[in-house]
Each structure stands twice: as C-alpha cells, then as structure tokens.
PDB file of C-alpha atoms in Angstrom:
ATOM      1  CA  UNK A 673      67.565 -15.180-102.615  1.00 85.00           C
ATOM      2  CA  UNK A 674      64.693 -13.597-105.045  1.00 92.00           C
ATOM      3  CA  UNK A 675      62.395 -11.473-103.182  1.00 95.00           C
ATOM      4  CA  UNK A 676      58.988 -10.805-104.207  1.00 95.00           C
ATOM      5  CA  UNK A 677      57.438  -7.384-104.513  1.00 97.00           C
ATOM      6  CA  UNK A 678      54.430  -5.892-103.495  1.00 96.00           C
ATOM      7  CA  UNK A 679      52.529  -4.164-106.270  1.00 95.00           C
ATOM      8  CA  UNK A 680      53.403  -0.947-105.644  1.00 95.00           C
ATOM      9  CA  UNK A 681      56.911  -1.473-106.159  1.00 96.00           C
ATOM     10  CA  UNK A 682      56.460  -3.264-109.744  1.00 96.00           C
ATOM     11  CA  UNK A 683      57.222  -0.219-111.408  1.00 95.00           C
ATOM     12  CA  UNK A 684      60.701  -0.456-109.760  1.00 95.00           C
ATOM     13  CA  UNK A 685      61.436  -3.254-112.579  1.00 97.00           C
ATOM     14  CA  UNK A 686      60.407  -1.275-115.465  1.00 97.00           C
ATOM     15  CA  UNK A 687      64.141  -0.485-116.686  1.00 96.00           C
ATOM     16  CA  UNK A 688      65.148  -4.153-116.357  1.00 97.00           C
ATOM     17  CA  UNK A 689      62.663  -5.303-119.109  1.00 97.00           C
ATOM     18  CA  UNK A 690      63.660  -3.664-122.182  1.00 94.00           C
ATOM     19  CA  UNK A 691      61.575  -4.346-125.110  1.00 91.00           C
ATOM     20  CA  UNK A 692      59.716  -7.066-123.365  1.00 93.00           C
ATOM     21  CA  UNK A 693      56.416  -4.792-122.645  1.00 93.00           C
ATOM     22  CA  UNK A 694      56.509  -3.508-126.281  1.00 88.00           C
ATOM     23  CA  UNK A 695      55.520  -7.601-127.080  1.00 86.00           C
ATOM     24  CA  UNK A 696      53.883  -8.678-124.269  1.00 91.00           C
ATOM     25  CA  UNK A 697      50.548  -6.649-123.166  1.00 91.00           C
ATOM     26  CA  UNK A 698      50.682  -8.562-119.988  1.00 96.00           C
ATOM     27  CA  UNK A 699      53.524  -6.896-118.867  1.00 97.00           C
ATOM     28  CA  UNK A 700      52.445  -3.109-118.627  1.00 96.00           C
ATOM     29  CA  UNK A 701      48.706  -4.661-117.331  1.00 96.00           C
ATOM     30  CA  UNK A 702      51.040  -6.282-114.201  1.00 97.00           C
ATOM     31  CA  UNK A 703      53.353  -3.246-113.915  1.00 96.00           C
ATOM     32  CA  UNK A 704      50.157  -0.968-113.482  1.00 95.00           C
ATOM     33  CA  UNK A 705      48.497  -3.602-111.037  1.00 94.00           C
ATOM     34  CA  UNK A 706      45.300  -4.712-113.180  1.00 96.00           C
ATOM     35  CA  UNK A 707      46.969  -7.941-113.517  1.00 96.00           C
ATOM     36  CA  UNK A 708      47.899 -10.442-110.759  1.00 95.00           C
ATOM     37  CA  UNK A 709      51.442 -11.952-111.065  1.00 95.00           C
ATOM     38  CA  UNK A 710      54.751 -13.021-108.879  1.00 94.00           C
ATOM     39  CA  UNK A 711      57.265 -10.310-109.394  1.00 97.00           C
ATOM     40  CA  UNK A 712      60.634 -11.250-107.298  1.00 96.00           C
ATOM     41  CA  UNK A 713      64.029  -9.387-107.519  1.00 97.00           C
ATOM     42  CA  UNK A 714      67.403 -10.349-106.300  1.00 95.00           C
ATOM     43  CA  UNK A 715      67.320  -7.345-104.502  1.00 93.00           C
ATOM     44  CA  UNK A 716      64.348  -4.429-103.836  1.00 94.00           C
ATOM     45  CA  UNK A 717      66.228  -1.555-103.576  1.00 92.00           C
ATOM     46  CA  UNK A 718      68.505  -1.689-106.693  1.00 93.00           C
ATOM     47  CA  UNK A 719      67.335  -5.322-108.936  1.00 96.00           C
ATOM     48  CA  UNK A 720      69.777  -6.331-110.955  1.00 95.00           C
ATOM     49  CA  UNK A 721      67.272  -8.637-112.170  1.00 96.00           C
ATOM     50  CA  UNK A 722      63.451  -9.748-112.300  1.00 97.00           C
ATOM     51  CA  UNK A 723      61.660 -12.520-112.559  1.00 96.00           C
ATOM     52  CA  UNK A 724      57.793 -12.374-113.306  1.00 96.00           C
ATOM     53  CA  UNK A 725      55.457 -15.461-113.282  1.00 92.00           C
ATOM     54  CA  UNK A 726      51.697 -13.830-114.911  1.00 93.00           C
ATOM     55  CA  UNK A 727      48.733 -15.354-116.554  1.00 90.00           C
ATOM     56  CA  UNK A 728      50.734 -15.534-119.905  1.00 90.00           C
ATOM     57  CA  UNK A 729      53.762 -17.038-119.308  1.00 89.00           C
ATOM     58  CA  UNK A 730      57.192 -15.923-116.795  1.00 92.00           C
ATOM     59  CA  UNK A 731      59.675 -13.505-118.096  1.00 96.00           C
ATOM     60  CA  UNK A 732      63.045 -12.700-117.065  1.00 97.00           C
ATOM     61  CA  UNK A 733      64.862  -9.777-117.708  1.00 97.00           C
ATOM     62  CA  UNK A 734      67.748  -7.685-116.229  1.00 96.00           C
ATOM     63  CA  UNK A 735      72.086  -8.535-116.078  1.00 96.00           C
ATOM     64  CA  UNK A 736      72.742 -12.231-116.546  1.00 97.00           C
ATOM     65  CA  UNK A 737      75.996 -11.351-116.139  1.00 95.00           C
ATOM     66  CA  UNK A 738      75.537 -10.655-112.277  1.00 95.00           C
ATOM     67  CA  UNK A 739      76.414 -13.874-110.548  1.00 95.00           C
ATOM     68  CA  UNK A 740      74.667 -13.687-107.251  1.00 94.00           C
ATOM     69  CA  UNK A 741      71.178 -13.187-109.263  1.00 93.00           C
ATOM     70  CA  UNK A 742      72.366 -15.848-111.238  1.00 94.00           C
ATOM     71  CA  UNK A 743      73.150 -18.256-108.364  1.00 95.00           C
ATOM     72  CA  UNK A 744      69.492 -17.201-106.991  1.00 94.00           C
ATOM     73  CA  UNK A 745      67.349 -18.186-110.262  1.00 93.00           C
ATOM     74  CA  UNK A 746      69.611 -21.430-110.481  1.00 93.00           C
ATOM     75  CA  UNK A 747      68.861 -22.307-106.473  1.00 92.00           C
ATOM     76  CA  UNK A 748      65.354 -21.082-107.228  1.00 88.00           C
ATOM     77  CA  UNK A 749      64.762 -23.431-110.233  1.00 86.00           C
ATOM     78  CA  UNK A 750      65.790 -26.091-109.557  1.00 85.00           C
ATOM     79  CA  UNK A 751      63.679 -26.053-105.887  1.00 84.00           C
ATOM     80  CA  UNK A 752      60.701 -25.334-108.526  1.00 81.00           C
ATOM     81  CA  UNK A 753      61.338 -28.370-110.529  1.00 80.00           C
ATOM     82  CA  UNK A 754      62.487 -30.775-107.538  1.00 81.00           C
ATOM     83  CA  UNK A 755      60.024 -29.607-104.711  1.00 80.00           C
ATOM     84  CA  UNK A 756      56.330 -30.599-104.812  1.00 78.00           C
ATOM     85  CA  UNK A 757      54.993 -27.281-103.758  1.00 76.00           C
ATOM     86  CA  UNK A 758      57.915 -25.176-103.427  1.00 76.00           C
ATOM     87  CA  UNK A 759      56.491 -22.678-106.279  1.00 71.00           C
ATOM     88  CA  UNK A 760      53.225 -22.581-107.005  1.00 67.00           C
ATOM     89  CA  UNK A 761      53.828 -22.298-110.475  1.00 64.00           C
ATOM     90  CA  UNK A 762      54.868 -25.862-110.744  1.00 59.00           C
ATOM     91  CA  UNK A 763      57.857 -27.941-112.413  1.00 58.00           C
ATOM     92  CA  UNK A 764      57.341 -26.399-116.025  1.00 66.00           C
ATOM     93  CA  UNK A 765      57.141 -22.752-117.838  1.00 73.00           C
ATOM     94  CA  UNK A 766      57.196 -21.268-120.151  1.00 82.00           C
ATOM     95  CA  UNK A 767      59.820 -18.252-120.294  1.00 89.00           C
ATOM     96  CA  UNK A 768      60.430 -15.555-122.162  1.00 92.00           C
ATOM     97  CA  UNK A 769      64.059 -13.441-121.454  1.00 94.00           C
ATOM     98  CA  UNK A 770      65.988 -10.341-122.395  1.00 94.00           C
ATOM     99  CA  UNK A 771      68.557  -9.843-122.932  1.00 96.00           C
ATOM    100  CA  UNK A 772      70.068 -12.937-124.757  1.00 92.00           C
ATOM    101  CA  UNK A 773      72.707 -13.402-122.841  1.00 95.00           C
ATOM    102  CA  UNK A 774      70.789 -15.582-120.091  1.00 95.00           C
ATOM    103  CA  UNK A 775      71.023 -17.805-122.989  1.00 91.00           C
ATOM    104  CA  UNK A 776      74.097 -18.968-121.726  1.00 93.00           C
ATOM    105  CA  UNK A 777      72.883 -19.883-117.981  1.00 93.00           C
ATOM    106  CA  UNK A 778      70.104 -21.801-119.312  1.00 91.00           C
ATOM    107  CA  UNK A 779      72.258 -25.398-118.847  1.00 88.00           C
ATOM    108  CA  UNK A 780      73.119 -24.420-115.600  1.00 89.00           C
ATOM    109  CA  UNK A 781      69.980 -22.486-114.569  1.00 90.00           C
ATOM    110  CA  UNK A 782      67.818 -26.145-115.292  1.00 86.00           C
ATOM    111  CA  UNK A 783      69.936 -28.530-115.013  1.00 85.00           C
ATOM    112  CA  UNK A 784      68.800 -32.188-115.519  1.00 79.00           C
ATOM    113  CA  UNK A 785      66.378 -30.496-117.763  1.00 76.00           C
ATOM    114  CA  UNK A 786      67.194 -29.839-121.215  1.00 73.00           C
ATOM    115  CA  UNK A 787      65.491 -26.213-122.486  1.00 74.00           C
ATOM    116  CA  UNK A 788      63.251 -26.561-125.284  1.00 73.00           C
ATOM    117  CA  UNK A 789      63.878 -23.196-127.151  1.00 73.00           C
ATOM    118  CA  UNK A 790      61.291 -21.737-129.577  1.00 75.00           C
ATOM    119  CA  UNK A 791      61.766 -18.813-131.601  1.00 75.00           C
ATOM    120  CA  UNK A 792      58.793 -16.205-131.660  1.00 73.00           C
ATOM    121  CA  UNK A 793      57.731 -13.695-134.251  1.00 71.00           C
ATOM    122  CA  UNK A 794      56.056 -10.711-133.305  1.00 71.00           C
ATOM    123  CA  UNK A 795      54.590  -8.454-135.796  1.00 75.00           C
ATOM    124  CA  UNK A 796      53.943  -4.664-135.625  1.00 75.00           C
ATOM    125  CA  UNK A 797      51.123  -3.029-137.947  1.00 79.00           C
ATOM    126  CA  UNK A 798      52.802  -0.199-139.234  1.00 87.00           C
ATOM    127  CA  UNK A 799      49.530   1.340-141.678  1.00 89.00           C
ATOM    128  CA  UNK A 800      45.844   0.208-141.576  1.00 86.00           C
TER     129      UNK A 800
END
C-alpha cells in the first residue's frame, strides 16, 4: 500500500529520482517544501519507489522491478481511475517516470486504459 509522507521526510526520496529534478524545477521546489504535492512510498523507511502528484504533473521514479511496489501503483491506479473520489487527483495524469523500465508495467499498471506516450525534449543552455 503507498504511504504518503510528511514534508519533512521528502528528502528521503531524493535518490529514487535520478535525473528527474535536473528537468523538472518542481521537483527540488517540493523536495525543499515551498511547493505543495502528494509524495507516497511503498515503504517510509527504505522506498523502493515514489510516487509524486505536484502542480506540474505526477512523477514516478525508483525499481520497477520490485513487485510489491508494483502491485501497489497497479491497486492504486486503477482505484484512481474507477473510484469517484478515491484520489483527489482524479481519473487522468499526466506522468513522467525514470527509469524506463516502468515502461513495461504501464499495460498492467492502467489497464482498460491504453497510455498515450509522448516523448519530451528538454534543452540545456550550455553558453549565453
């Protein structure tokens, strides 16, 4: 079952999220607590994997190759897309993941939902 953290423990995800923050501002603004946000684990005292909802979009990040978190996003999802007011964030997100292998839940993960998977392009000024 995901568990959501307090604020003061957001830093505890930090190592799950790879290259996320470099990306996505939003991320370093929630881990520092300027910026409100969901942040559950599947578990607090050692996550093997996160899930953040913010005011940009939800992220996942962490082992998708551990299948009790896995089981817990798939229960979790589908509640979110079958349950009027389960989540608060509604039936739809959008959601951005590292690394790629969660790829390979995705079927599962939303099932009776196809994914709609966009590529992004981020772009890093390297001179002025």
């Amino acid at each position: 079952m995901l568990t959501p953290l307090q604020p003061p423990d957001y830093p505890l995800v930090r190592p799950l999220l790879g290259d996320l923050p470099s990306y996505n501002l939003i991320l370093d603004s929630v881990l520092a607590g300027h910026s409100p946000a969901w942040v559950a684990v599947d578990q607090p005292a050692s996550p093997n994997g996160v899930f953040l909802a913010t005011a940009e979009g939800c992220f996942l990040a962490g082992n998708p190759d551990h299948a009790p978190l896995v089981a817990d996003l798939t229960a979790f999802f589908h509640r979110a897309m079958t349950e009027d007011g389960y989540w608060q964030g509604g039936p739809d997100l959008y959601l951005n993941y590292t690394p790629d292998g969660w790829k390979n839940h995705f079927a599962a993960m939303f099932a009776g939902r196809e994914p709609f998977i966009a590529s992004r392009h981020h772009y890093v000024c390297t001179a002025l």
